[in-house]
Coordinates of C-alpha atoms in Angstrom, one line a residue:
M61 CA -75.4 93.0 91.0
N62 CA -78.9 93.4 90.0
R63 CA -80.7 94.6 93.2
Q64 CA -83.9 92.8 92.3
N65 CA -82.1 89.5 92.0
F66 CA -81.0 89.7 95.6
S67 CA -84.1 91.0 97.4
R68 CA -84.8 90.0 100.9
R69 CA -87.2 87.3 99.6
K70 CA -84.5 85.9 97.4
F71 CA -82.1 85.8 100.4
L72 CA -84.4 84.0 102.6
Q73 CA -85.5 81.5 99.8
T74 CA -82.3 80.6 98.0
S75 CA -79.5 81.3 100.4
G76 CA -80.6 78.7 103.0
S77 CA -80.6 81.3 105.6
I78 CA -80.4 80.2 109.2
L79 CA -83.7 81.9 109.7
A80 CA -85.4 78.7 108.3
A81 CA -83.4 76.3 110.4
S82 CA -86.0 75.0 112.7
A83 CA -88.6 74.9 109.8
T84 CA -86.2 72.8 107.6
Y85 CA -85.4 70.2 110.1
G86 CA -88.1 70.3 112.7
S87 CA -87.8 71.1 116.5
D88 CA -85.1 68.5 117.0
V89 CA -82.7 68.2 114.1
F90 CA -81.1 65.2 115.7
S91 CA -84.2 63.0 116.0
L92 CA -84.4 62.2 112.3
P93 CA -83.7 58.6 111.3
V94 CA -80.8 57.9 109.0
K95 CA -79.7 54.6 107.4
R96 CA -75.9 55.0 107.9
K97 CA -73.2 57.6 108.4
I98 CA -72.0 60.0 105.6
G99 CA -68.4 59.1 104.7
V100 CA -66.3 62.2 104.6
A101 CA -62.8 62.8 103.0
L102 CA -60.9 65.9 104.0
V103 CA -58.9 67.6 101.3
G104 CA -55.9 69.5 102.9
L105 CA -54.6 68.2 106.3
G106 CA -53.5 71.7 107.7
Y107 CA -54.5 73.1 111.1
Y108 CA -58.4 73.4 110.5
S109 CA -58.7 69.8 109.3
R110 CA -56.2 68.5 111.9
D111 CA -57.3 70.3 115.1
L112 CA -60.9 71.1 114.4
L113 CA -62.7 69.1 111.7
A114 CA -61.1 65.6 112.3
P115 CA -61.8 65.8 116.0
A116 CA -65.2 67.1 115.3
L117 CA -65.9 64.1 113.1
Q118 CA -65.4 62.0 116.2
L119 CA -68.3 63.8 117.8
T120 CA -70.8 63.6 114.9
K121 CA -73.9 61.3 114.9
Y122 CA -74.3 61.3 111.1
C123 CA -70.7 61.5 109.7
E124 CA -67.4 59.7 109.9
I125 CA -64.0 60.4 108.5
K126 CA -63.4 58.0 105.7
G127 CA -60.6 59.5 103.6
I128 CA -57.8 62.0 103.2
V129 CA -56.4 63.9 100.2
T130 CA -53.0 65.5 100.8
G131 CA -49.8 66.6 99.1
S132 CA -47.7 65.8 102.1
P133 CA -46.9 62.1 102.1
E134 CA -45.2 62.3 105.7
K135 CA -48.7 63.1 107.2
I136 CA -50.3 60.0 106.0
P137 CA -49.2 57.3 108.5
G138 CA -50.2 59.4 111.5
W139 CA -53.6 60.1 110.0
Q140 CA -54.1 56.4 109.2
K141 CA -53.0 55.3 112.6
K142 CA -55.2 57.9 114.4
Y143 CA -58.5 57.5 112.4
G144 CA -58.1 54.1 110.9
I145 CA -58.0 55.1 107.2
P146 CA -57.2 52.3 104.8
D147 CA -54.7 52.8 102.0
A148 CA -57.5 52.6 99.6
N149 CA -59.0 55.8 100.9
V150 CA -55.7 57.9 100.8
Y151 CA -55.4 60.2 97.8
S152 CA -53.0 62.8 96.6
Y153 CA -54.1 65.8 94.8
E154 CA -53.1 64.3 91.6
T155 CA -55.1 61.1 92.2
M156 CA -58.2 62.8 93.9
H157 CA -60.4 62.2 90.9
E158 CA -60.2 58.4 91.5
V159 CA -62.5 58.9 94.6
A160 CA -65.2 58.6 92.0
N161 CA -64.8 54.8 92.3
N162 CA -64.9 54.8 96.1
P163 CA -68.4 54.0 97.6
E164 CA -67.2 54.6 101.1
I165 CA -66.7 58.3 100.6
D166 CA -69.8 60.4 100.0
V167 CA -68.5 63.9 100.7
I168 CA -65.4 65.7 99.9
Y169 CA -64.6 68.6 102.3
I170 CA -62.4 71.3 100.7
V171 CA -60.0 72.6 103.4
V172 CA -57.2 74.2 101.2
P173 CA -56.2 77.9 100.5
T174 CA -59.1 79.9 99.1
S175 CA -57.5 80.1 95.7
L176 CA -57.7 76.3 95.2
H177 CA -61.2 75.9 96.4
K178 CA -62.7 75.9 92.8
K179 CA -60.1 73.5 91.5
Y180 CA -60.8 70.8 93.9
A181 CA -64.5 71.6 94.4
L182 CA -64.8 70.8 90.6
I183 CA -62.8 67.6 90.9
A184 CA -65.1 66.6 93.7
A185 CA -68.3 67.4 91.9
N186 CA -67.2 65.8 88.7
A187 CA -66.4 62.6 90.7
G188 CA -70.1 62.5 91.7
K189 CA -69.4 63.5 95.4
H190 CA -71.2 66.1 97.6
V191 CA -69.0 69.1 98.3
W192 CA -68.5 70.9 101.6
C193 CA -66.3 73.9 101.0
E194 CA -64.6 75.9 103.6
K195 CA -65.2 79.8 103.6
P196 CA -64.5 82.1 101.8
M197 CA -66.0 80.0 99.0
A198 CA -63.7 81.1 96.3
M199 CA -61.7 84.1 95.1
T200 CA -64.5 85.6 92.9
A201 CA -68.2 85.4 92.5
Q202 CA -67.7 84.0 89.0
D203 CA -65.6 81.2 90.5
C204 CA -68.5 80.6 93.0
Q205 CA -70.9 80.3 90.2
V206 CA -68.7 77.8 88.4
I207 CA -68.7 75.6 91.5
I208 CA -72.5 75.9 91.9
D209 CA -73.1 75.0 88.2
A210 CA -70.8 71.9 88.5
C211 CA -72.5 70.6 91.6
N212 CA -76.0 71.2 90.1
K213 CA -74.8 69.6 86.7
N214 CA -73.5 66.4 88.7
K215 CA -76.6 66.5 91.0
V216 CA -74.6 66.6 94.2
R217 CA -75.1 68.9 97.3
L218 CA -73.0 72.0 97.9
A219 CA -72.5 73.5 101.4
V220 CA -70.2 76.2 102.5
G221 CA -68.4 75.9 106.0
Y222 CA -70.3 78.8 107.7
R223 CA -70.2 77.0 111.2
L224 CA -72.0 80.0 112.7
Q225 CA -75.1 79.4 110.7
H226 CA -75.5 76.3 112.8
E227 CA -74.7 78.1 116.2
P228 CA -77.9 78.5 118.3
N229 CA -77.3 82.1 119.5
T230 CA -76.5 83.2 116.0
Q231 CA -79.7 81.6 114.8
T232 CA -81.5 83.7 117.5
V233 CA -80.1 86.9 116.1
A234 CA -81.0 85.9 112.6
E235 CA -84.6 85.2 113.8
F236 CA -84.6 88.7 115.4
A237 CA -84.3 90.1 111.7
R238 CA -87.7 88.7 111.2
S239 CA -89.5 89.1 114.5
K240 CA -88.0 92.5 115.4
P241 CA -88.5 92.3 119.1
F242 CA -87.0 95.8 119.5
G243 CA -88.6 97.4 116.5
A244 CA -87.1 98.2 113.3
I245 CA -83.1 97.7 113.1
E246 CA -81.4 101.1 112.5
S247 CA -77.7 100.1 112.5
V248 CA -75.4 97.1 112.8
I249 CA -71.7 96.8 114.0
A250 CA -70.0 93.5 113.0
K251 CA -66.2 93.1 113.7
A252 CA -64.1 89.9 113.6
G253 CA -60.3 89.8 114.0
Y254 CA -57.3 88.4 115.9
A255 CA -54.0 89.7 117.0
G256 CA -51.9 86.5 116.5
G257 CA -48.2 86.3 115.6
A258 CA -47.2 87.0 112.0
P259 CA -47.2 84.2 109.6
S260 CA -44.0 82.8 107.9
P261 CA -43.1 85.0 104.9
D262 CA -44.1 82.2 102.5
H263 CA -47.5 81.5 104.2
W264 CA -50.4 81.6 101.8
R265 CA -52.2 84.0 104.1
L266 CA -49.7 86.7 103.0
K267 CA -50.2 86.1 99.3
R268 CA -53.0 88.0 97.5
D269 CA -53.5 85.7 94.7
M270 CA -54.1 82.8 97.2
G271 CA -56.7 84.5 99.1
G272 CA -54.6 86.2 102.0
G273 CA -55.3 89.3 103.8
A274 CA -57.8 90.3 106.4
L275 CA -60.6 90.9 103.9
Y276 CA -60.5 87.3 102.6
D277 CA -59.4 85.7 105.8
M278 CA -61.8 87.2 108.2
G279 CA -64.0 89.6 106.1
V280 CA -66.8 87.0 105.4
Y281 CA -67.6 86.8 109.2
P282 CA -68.7 90.5 109.5
I283 CA -70.2 90.5 106.0
N284 CA -72.2 87.4 106.5
A285 CA -73.2 88.6 110.0
A286 CA -74.5 91.9 108.7
R287 CA -76.5 90.0 106.0
Y288 CA -78.3 87.6 108.6
T289 CA -78.7 90.3 111.2
T290 CA -80.5 92.6 108.9
G291 CA -82.2 89.8 106.8
E292 CA -81.4 92.0 103.7
E293 CA -78.9 92.1 101.0
P294 CA -76.5 95.2 100.8
I295 CA -77.0 97.6 98.0
A296 CA -73.7 99.4 98.3
V297 CA -70.2 99.2 100.0
T298 CA -67.5 101.6 100.9
A299 CA -64.2 100.1 102.0
K300 CA -60.7 101.1 103.4
L301 CA -57.9 98.5 103.7
E302 CA -55.0 99.2 106.0
V303 CA -51.6 97.8 107.0
E304 CA -49.6 98.6 110.1
R305 CA -46.9 96.0 109.9
K306 CA -45.7 97.0 106.4
A307 CA -42.6 94.8 106.5
I308 CA -44.8 91.6 107.0
F309 CA -48.0 92.5 105.0
T310 CA -46.3 93.5 101.7
E311 CA -49.0 92.2 99.4
V312 CA -52.3 92.0 101.4
D313 CA -54.3 94.1 103.9
E314 CA -53.9 93.7 107.6
S315 CA -57.2 95.3 108.5
A316 CA -60.3 95.9 106.5
Y317 CA -63.1 98.5 107.3
L318 CA -66.4 98.4 105.4
T319 CA -69.7 100.3 105.3
L320 CA -72.6 98.4 104.0
E321 CA -75.9 100.0 103.0
F322 CA -79.1 98.1 102.9
P323 CA -82.3 98.7 101.1
S324 CA -84.4 99.6 104.3
G325 CA -81.7 102.3 105.2
I326 CA -79.8 100.2 107.7
V327 CA -76.2 100.9 107.7
A328 CA -73.7 98.2 108.9
K329 CA -70.2 99.1 110.0
C330 CA -68.1 96.1 109.5
A331 CA -64.3 95.4 110.3
A332 CA -61.9 92.5 109.9
S333 CA -58.4 92.2 111.0
V334 CA -55.5 89.7 111.3
G335 CA -53.6 92.2 113.5
K336 CA -56.3 93.4 116.0
E337 CA -58.6 91.6 118.4
M338 CA -62.2 92.3 117.6
N339 CA -65.1 90.0 118.0
V340 CA -68.6 91.6 118.4
L341 CA -72.0 91.8 116.6
R342 CA -74.5 94.5 117.7
A343 CA -77.8 95.5 116.3
T344 CA -79.2 98.9 117.3
C345 CA -83.0 99.1 117.0
E346 CA -85.6 101.8 117.5
N347 CA -86.6 100.4 120.9
G348 CA -83.4 98.8 122.2
W349 CA -80.4 96.7 121.1
Y350 CA -78.9 93.2 121.2
E351 CA -75.4 91.8 120.7
L352 CA -73.2 88.8 120.5
S353 CA -69.7 89.1 122.1
P354 CA -67.9 87.0 121.1
M355 CA -69.8 86.6 117.9
Q356 CA -67.4 84.2 116.0
S357 CA -65.3 82.2 118.4
Y358 CA -65.1 78.5 118.1
T359 CA -66.6 78.1 121.5
G360 CA -68.5 80.4 123.9
V361 CA -70.5 82.5 121.4
Q362 CA -72.9 84.4 123.7
G363 CA -74.8 87.7 124.1
K364 CA -77.5 89.8 125.6
T365 CA -80.3 92.1 124.9
S366 CA -81.2 95.5 126.2
D367 CA -84.2 94.2 128.2
G368 CA -81.8 91.9 130.3
R369 CA -82.2 88.6 128.4
F370 CA -79.0 86.4 127.8
L371 CA -78.3 84.8 124.6
N372 CA -76.4 81.8 126.0
K373 CA -77.6 78.6 124.4
T374 CA -74.9 76.0 124.0
I375 CA -73.6 73.7 121.4
V376 CA -71.2 70.8 122.1
N377 CA -69.0 71.5 119.1
Q378 CA -69.8 74.0 116.3
Q379 CA -68.1 72.0 113.5
A380 CA -69.7 68.8 114.6
G381 CA -73.2 70.4 114.5
Q382 CA -72.5 72.0 111.0
M383 CA -71.5 68.6 109.6
D384 CA -74.3 66.7 111.1
D385 CA -76.9 69.3 109.7
D386 CA -75.3 69.1 106.3
A387 CA -75.3 65.4 106.4
L388 CA -79.0 65.3 107.4
A389 CA -79.7 67.6 104.5
I390 CA -78.2 65.0 102.2
F391 CA -80.0 62.1 103.8
H392 CA -83.4 63.7 103.7
E393 CA -83.0 65.9 100.6
K394 CA -83.4 69.1 102.5
P395 CA -81.9 72.5 101.8
V396 CA -78.5 73.1 103.4
L397 CA -78.2 76.1 105.7
A398 CA -75.3 77.7 103.9
P399 CA -75.6 76.9 100.2
G400 CA -73.1 78.2 97.6
E401 CA -75.5 81.1 96.8
M402 CA -74.6 82.3 100.3
G403 CA -70.9 82.0 99.8
M404 CA -71.2 83.7 96.5
A405 CA -73.2 86.7 97.9
D406 CA -70.4 87.4 100.5
I407 CA -67.7 87.1 97.8
R408 CA -69.6 89.8 95.7
V409 CA -69.3 92.2 98.7
V410 CA -65.6 91.3 99.1
E411 CA -64.9 92.0 95.4
A412 CA -66.8 95.3 95.6
A413 CA -64.8 96.3 98.7
L414 CA -61.6 95.6 96.9
R415 CA -62.7 97.9 94.1
S416 CA -63.8 100.6 96.6
S417 CA -60.4 100.5 98.4
A418 CA -58.5 100.7 95.2
Q419 CA -60.4 103.8 94.2
G420 CA -59.7 105.5 97.4
G421 CA -62.9 104.5 99.3
K422 CA -65.3 105.1 96.6
R423 CA -68.9 104.0 97.2
I424 CA -69.6 101.0 95.0
V425 CA -73.2 100.1 94.1
L426 CA -73.9 96.4 94.1

């Protein structure tokens, strides 16, 4: 990666960083008038759509669930009954392109395994629909660029599902990168992981070519956190991938440990795991520190500073806030807070970390 192309200025201007949230939407993002609600179709009806996005859409002010795309016909009746989705707004993966003729659907939200993000994002963009894509954005930075180009070509908006970019305490930490209330940042620790049960042997999260493993599954949390906490783009990465339950994780990493180096000299120690609990973001500065713990939970993100302040702003629902912000960006032709360039920057680091680990922890210059 050309270092000049991803300078701090570039990061703040083109990534839609959360540092610009208040400037983009004003002091009250939810006061802006809109003509109608954005119609959203969910692509993939697994856990995240079923238990988080669909319920969150019942809490949004500017969005509503209007359609579904699924490869599981048995799920359709339940979704139709629960959310009042008409037959005309139900699609299979094979018929998804026909959404181009459906004026009730404005946005296609891609919620399938990472390896399929590009395929369905391109179908959505070519159908003339705005694209919301879950993170990680795609398997490679090249795939991310293809998605970005398709959305630009079709003049549709692209937003990546970084819900924490819309979370108020996270926004405070990102603002600290600019205001530096404790002086220059010296180091960052960012860790995100869970110790849940093992997936079934055929689950996509255990398949390397589908985007499985800790680095893809959880790695974008600490990588993205290191970027918004420093307000800089990393210039080098050193990585180590580990597996403890070798009988289960035969193809992918169970834990990933990354050291990111930044232009100002800041070093970020990052970790991700699907076998260990870890959930903290901490910045150590020349005159103090601040942290979020937990830093990436669906609810209850909170923290504190070395001078006794609490970072404890609340948000009713992270996913609802994310989708409402992105809907307002569409309505008012404003920048989204987490555009494709942000997702692509994280995947560049993921790819470099894979190369580093494959070469025995070699330092990879970005």
